[in-house]
């Protein structure tokens, strides 16, 4: 069973080929604290991804400017999740990563400019899936503090998604980038359908 998309956005806007399965919300319900800890890691990882992209493609002025903004915003999200953990007396610790990121990165082509396109589009899909799931959490969680928290976060992830897709177009034609995005999004939907037994934001 797949969940219904919330009305504020549609899957097409996020270029996702599927909504999340109900199985994921059961993982959330049974492991809420671990999901929150993983969420902190995700924000930290999102800042790190943007930092790596900035170093790699520093001559691209638009990319450089956008990455500095995204790094700052993701670190702000990281601080917000850490504060939430602290307030709830949940210890932050290193978690074994789920399989989602590795499976997506395996799809990244090795030669430039394809590599740049793929890295940016994979980052875009990460943001899109986070956005979709934050809306699901907002609507699903009974805890009003958490529900409000996720309601306040999803828009920035949708914006990051759009930024990464636009930046990918610095390295290929709009048609070539869209075609690749469709292919990667189809693969992403398969990764989500296969799932991961570890409870994670992207499992
Ligand atoms: Fe974020
Ligand atoms: Fe983001």
Short mmCIF file of C-alpha atoms and ligand atoms in Angstrom, two decimals:
data_model
loop_
_atom_site.label_atom_id
_atom_site.label_comp_id
_atom_site.label_asym_id
_atom_site.label_seq_id
_atom_site.Cartn_x
_atom_site.Cartn_y
_atom_site.Cartn_z
CA UNK A 1 0.00 0.00 0.00
CA UNK A 2 1.23 3.45 -0.89
CA UNK A 3 0.23 6.62 0.89
CA UNK A 4 -1.65 9.47 -0.72
CA UNK A 5 0.28 12.65 -1.44
CA UNK A 6 -0.63 15.70 0.61
CA UNK A 7 -2.38 18.52 -1.26
CA UNK A 8 0.32 21.20 -0.81
CA UNK A 9 2.55 19.65 -3.38
CA UNK A 10 2.26 17.03 -6.03
CA UNK A 11 4.73 14.33 -6.88
CA UNK A 12 5.36 15.87 -10.30
CA UNK A 13 6.68 19.05 -8.69
CA UNK A 14 9.16 16.95 -6.75
CA UNK A 15 9.81 14.67 -9.75
CA UNK A 16 9.12 11.62 -7.56
CA UNK A 17 7.69 8.50 -9.18
CA UNK A 18 6.03 7.16 -6.03
CA UNK A 19 4.64 8.10 -2.66
CA UNK A 20 6.11 6.40 0.39
CA UNK A 21 4.77 2.98 1.39
CA UNK A 22 2.76 2.57 4.63
CA UNK A 23 5.54 0.28 5.80
CA UNK A 24 7.69 3.36 6.37
CA UNK A 25 5.19 4.98 8.76
CA UNK A 26 5.11 1.71 10.77
CA UNK A 27 8.90 1.94 11.03
CA UNK A 28 8.46 5.53 12.24
CA UNK A 29 5.87 4.55 14.85
CA UNK A 30 8.01 1.75 16.22
CA UNK A 31 11.28 3.71 16.22
CA UNK A 32 10.45 7.40 16.56
CA UNK A 33 13.57 8.33 18.55
CA UNK A 34 15.86 6.63 16.06
CA UNK A 35 14.12 8.46 13.20
CA UNK A 36 14.73 11.77 14.99
CA UNK A 37 18.40 10.92 15.51
CA UNK A 38 18.68 9.93 11.85
CA UNK A 39 16.98 13.15 10.86
CA UNK A 40 19.77 15.10 12.60
CA UNK A 41 22.30 13.05 10.62
CA UNK A 42 20.41 13.77 7.39
CA UNK A 43 20.61 17.53 7.92
CA UNK A 44 24.32 17.28 8.69
CA UNK A 45 24.80 15.11 5.58
CA UNK A 46 22.83 17.58 3.45
CA UNK A 47 25.18 20.39 4.54
CA UNK A 48 28.18 18.17 3.82
CA UNK A 49 26.90 17.24 0.34
CA UNK A 50 26.45 20.92 -0.52
CA UNK A 51 29.95 21.67 0.80
CA UNK A 52 31.48 18.91 -1.34
CA UNK A 53 29.64 20.15 -4.43
CA UNK A 54 30.86 23.68 -3.77
CA UNK A 55 34.49 22.54 -3.53
CA UNK A 56 34.21 20.37 -6.64
CA UNK A 57 32.48 22.94 -8.85
CA UNK A 58 33.74 26.16 -7.26
CA UNK A 59 34.12 27.88 -10.64
CA UNK A 60 30.37 27.74 -11.20
CA UNK A 61 29.30 31.04 -9.65
CA UNK A 62 25.59 30.24 -9.39
CA UNK A 63 26.32 26.86 -7.83
CA UNK A 64 28.79 28.39 -5.37
CA UNK A 65 26.28 31.03 -4.26
CA UNK A 66 23.44 28.54 -3.91
CA UNK A 67 25.60 26.05 -2.00
CA UNK A 68 26.62 28.63 0.60
CA UNK A 69 22.90 29.31 1.19
CA UNK A 70 22.02 25.61 1.39
CA UNK A 71 24.94 24.81 3.72
CA UNK A 72 23.80 27.55 6.11
CA UNK A 73 20.18 26.43 5.96
CA UNK A 74 20.94 22.72 6.45
CA UNK A 75 23.18 23.51 9.43
CA UNK A 76 20.34 25.56 10.88
CA UNK A 77 18.05 22.54 10.45
CA UNK A 78 20.73 20.38 12.08
CA UNK A 79 20.79 22.69 15.10
CA UNK A 80 17.00 22.62 15.29
CA UNK A 81 16.87 18.81 15.36
CA UNK A 82 19.69 18.67 17.91
CA UNK A 83 17.77 21.09 20.15
CA UNK A 84 14.68 18.90 19.83
CA UNK A 85 16.69 15.81 20.81
CA UNK A 86 18.15 17.62 23.80
CA UNK A 87 14.76 18.80 24.95
CA UNK A 88 13.53 15.20 24.84
CA UNK A 89 16.63 13.77 26.53
CA UNK A 90 17.45 11.70 23.48
CA UNK A 91 21.17 11.07 23.15
CA UNK A 92 22.62 11.89 19.72
CA UNK A 93 24.93 9.16 18.51
CA UNK A 94 26.41 7.88 15.30
CA UNK A 95 24.04 5.63 13.37
CA UNK A 96 24.82 3.03 10.76
CA UNK A 97 23.53 4.59 7.52
CA UNK A 98 20.58 3.03 5.72
CA UNK A 99 21.01 1.71 2.18
CA UNK A 100 19.19 4.54 0.34
CA UNK A 101 22.16 6.89 -0.15
CA UNK A 102 24.56 4.17 -1.21
CA UNK A 103 22.08 2.71 -3.70
CA UNK A 104 21.47 6.12 -5.28
CA UNK A 105 25.17 7.01 -5.44
CA UNK A 106 25.84 3.72 -7.26
CA UNK A 107 23.85 5.21 -10.15
CA UNK A 108 26.17 8.22 -10.47
CA UNK A 109 28.12 8.25 -13.75
CA UNK A 110 31.89 8.66 -13.47
CA UNK A 111 32.74 11.01 -16.35
CA UNK A 112 32.18 14.75 -16.38
CA UNK A 113 29.91 16.51 -17.17
CA UNK A 114 27.60 13.51 -16.52
CA UNK A 115 29.01 13.15 -13.03
CA UNK A 116 28.05 16.73 -12.11
CA UNK A 117 24.54 16.25 -13.50
CA UNK A 118 24.07 13.02 -11.57
CA UNK A 119 25.44 14.32 -8.28
CA UNK A 120 23.14 17.33 -8.45
CA UNK A 121 20.10 15.26 -9.47
CA UNK A 122 20.71 12.68 -6.76
CA UNK A 123 20.95 15.53 -4.23
CA UNK A 124 17.68 16.84 -5.71
CA UNK A 125 15.97 13.46 -5.17
CA UNK A 126 17.20 13.28 -1.58
CA UNK A 127 15.59 16.67 -0.97
CA UNK A 128 12.39 15.63 -2.73
CA UNK A 129 11.99 12.45 -0.68
CA UNK A 130 12.70 14.37 2.54
CA UNK A 131 10.04 16.89 1.58
CA UNK A 132 7.46 14.18 0.82
CA UNK A 133 8.19 12.43 4.11
CA UNK A 134 8.17 15.59 6.23
CA UNK A 135 4.63 16.27 5.01
CA UNK A 136 3.67 12.69 5.88
CA UNK A 137 5.14 13.13 9.36
CA UNK A 138 3.31 16.42 9.83
CA UNK A 139 0.02 14.71 9.04
CA UNK A 140 0.71 11.43 10.83
CA UNK A 141 2.39 12.28 14.12
CA UNK A 142 0.11 12.77 17.12
CA UNK A 143 2.75 14.74 18.98
CA UNK A 144 1.87 18.33 18.08
CA UNK A 145 5.39 19.70 18.64
CA UNK A 146 6.80 17.21 16.15
CA UNK A 147 3.93 17.67 13.73
CA UNK A 148 4.46 21.45 13.74
CA UNK A 149 8.19 20.97 13.40
CA UNK A 150 7.84 18.88 10.24
CA UNK A 151 5.22 21.27 8.92
CA UNK A 152 7.78 24.06 9.19
CA UNK A 153 10.54 22.18 7.35
CA UNK A 154 9.15 20.66 4.17
CA UNK A 155 9.00 23.86 2.09
CA UNK A 156 12.72 24.50 2.30
CA UNK A 157 13.43 20.94 1.15
CA UNK A 158 11.15 21.47 -1.88
CA UNK A 159 13.06 24.65 -2.66
CA UNK A 160 16.40 22.85 -2.37
CA UNK A 161 15.07 20.21 -4.76
CA UNK A 162 14.25 22.86 -7.38
CA UNK A 163 17.65 24.54 -6.90
CA UNK A 164 19.58 21.31 -7.49
CA UNK A 165 17.56 20.49 -10.62
CA UNK A 166 18.19 23.98 -12.01
CA UNK A 167 21.93 23.76 -11.24
CA UNK A 168 22.16 20.42 -13.07
CA UNK A 169 21.17 22.35 -16.19
CA UNK A 170 24.55 24.14 -16.06
CA UNK A 171 26.07 20.85 -17.20
CA UNK A 172 23.64 19.66 -19.87
CA UNK A 173 20.64 20.66 -21.97
CA UNK A 174 17.24 20.94 -20.31
CA UNK A 175 16.09 17.87 -22.26
CA UNK A 176 19.12 15.79 -21.33
CA UNK A 177 18.81 16.75 -17.66
CA UNK A 178 15.06 16.05 -17.58
CA UNK A 179 15.55 12.70 -19.24
CA UNK A 180 18.24 11.72 -16.73
CA UNK A 181 16.10 12.97 -13.84
CA UNK A 182 13.24 10.72 -14.99
CA UNK A 183 15.59 7.74 -15.09
CA UNK A 184 17.05 8.44 -11.66
CA UNK A 185 13.60 9.10 -10.17
CA UNK A 186 12.38 5.74 -11.47
CA UNK A 187 15.39 4.06 -9.84
CA UNK A 188 14.76 5.99 -6.62
CA UNK A 189 11.18 4.72 -6.52
CA UNK A 190 12.49 1.16 -6.77
CA UNK A 191 14.94 1.77 -3.91
CA UNK A 192 12.06 3.11 -1.78
CA UNK A 193 9.82 0.17 -2.69
CA UNK A 194 12.59 -2.30 -1.74
CA UNK A 195 12.94 -0.51 1.60
CA UNK A 196 15.57 -0.92 4.26
CA UNK A 197 15.16 -2.81 7.50
CA UNK A 198 16.94 -0.10 9.48
CA UNK A 199 14.46 2.61 10.53
CA UNK A 200 15.69 5.75 8.83
CA UNK A 201 14.27 8.95 7.32
CA UNK A 202 14.92 7.48 3.87
CA UNK A 203 14.34 3.77 4.61
FE1 LIG B 1 17.20 20.39 5.64
FE1 LIG B 2 17.46 20.40 2.20
#
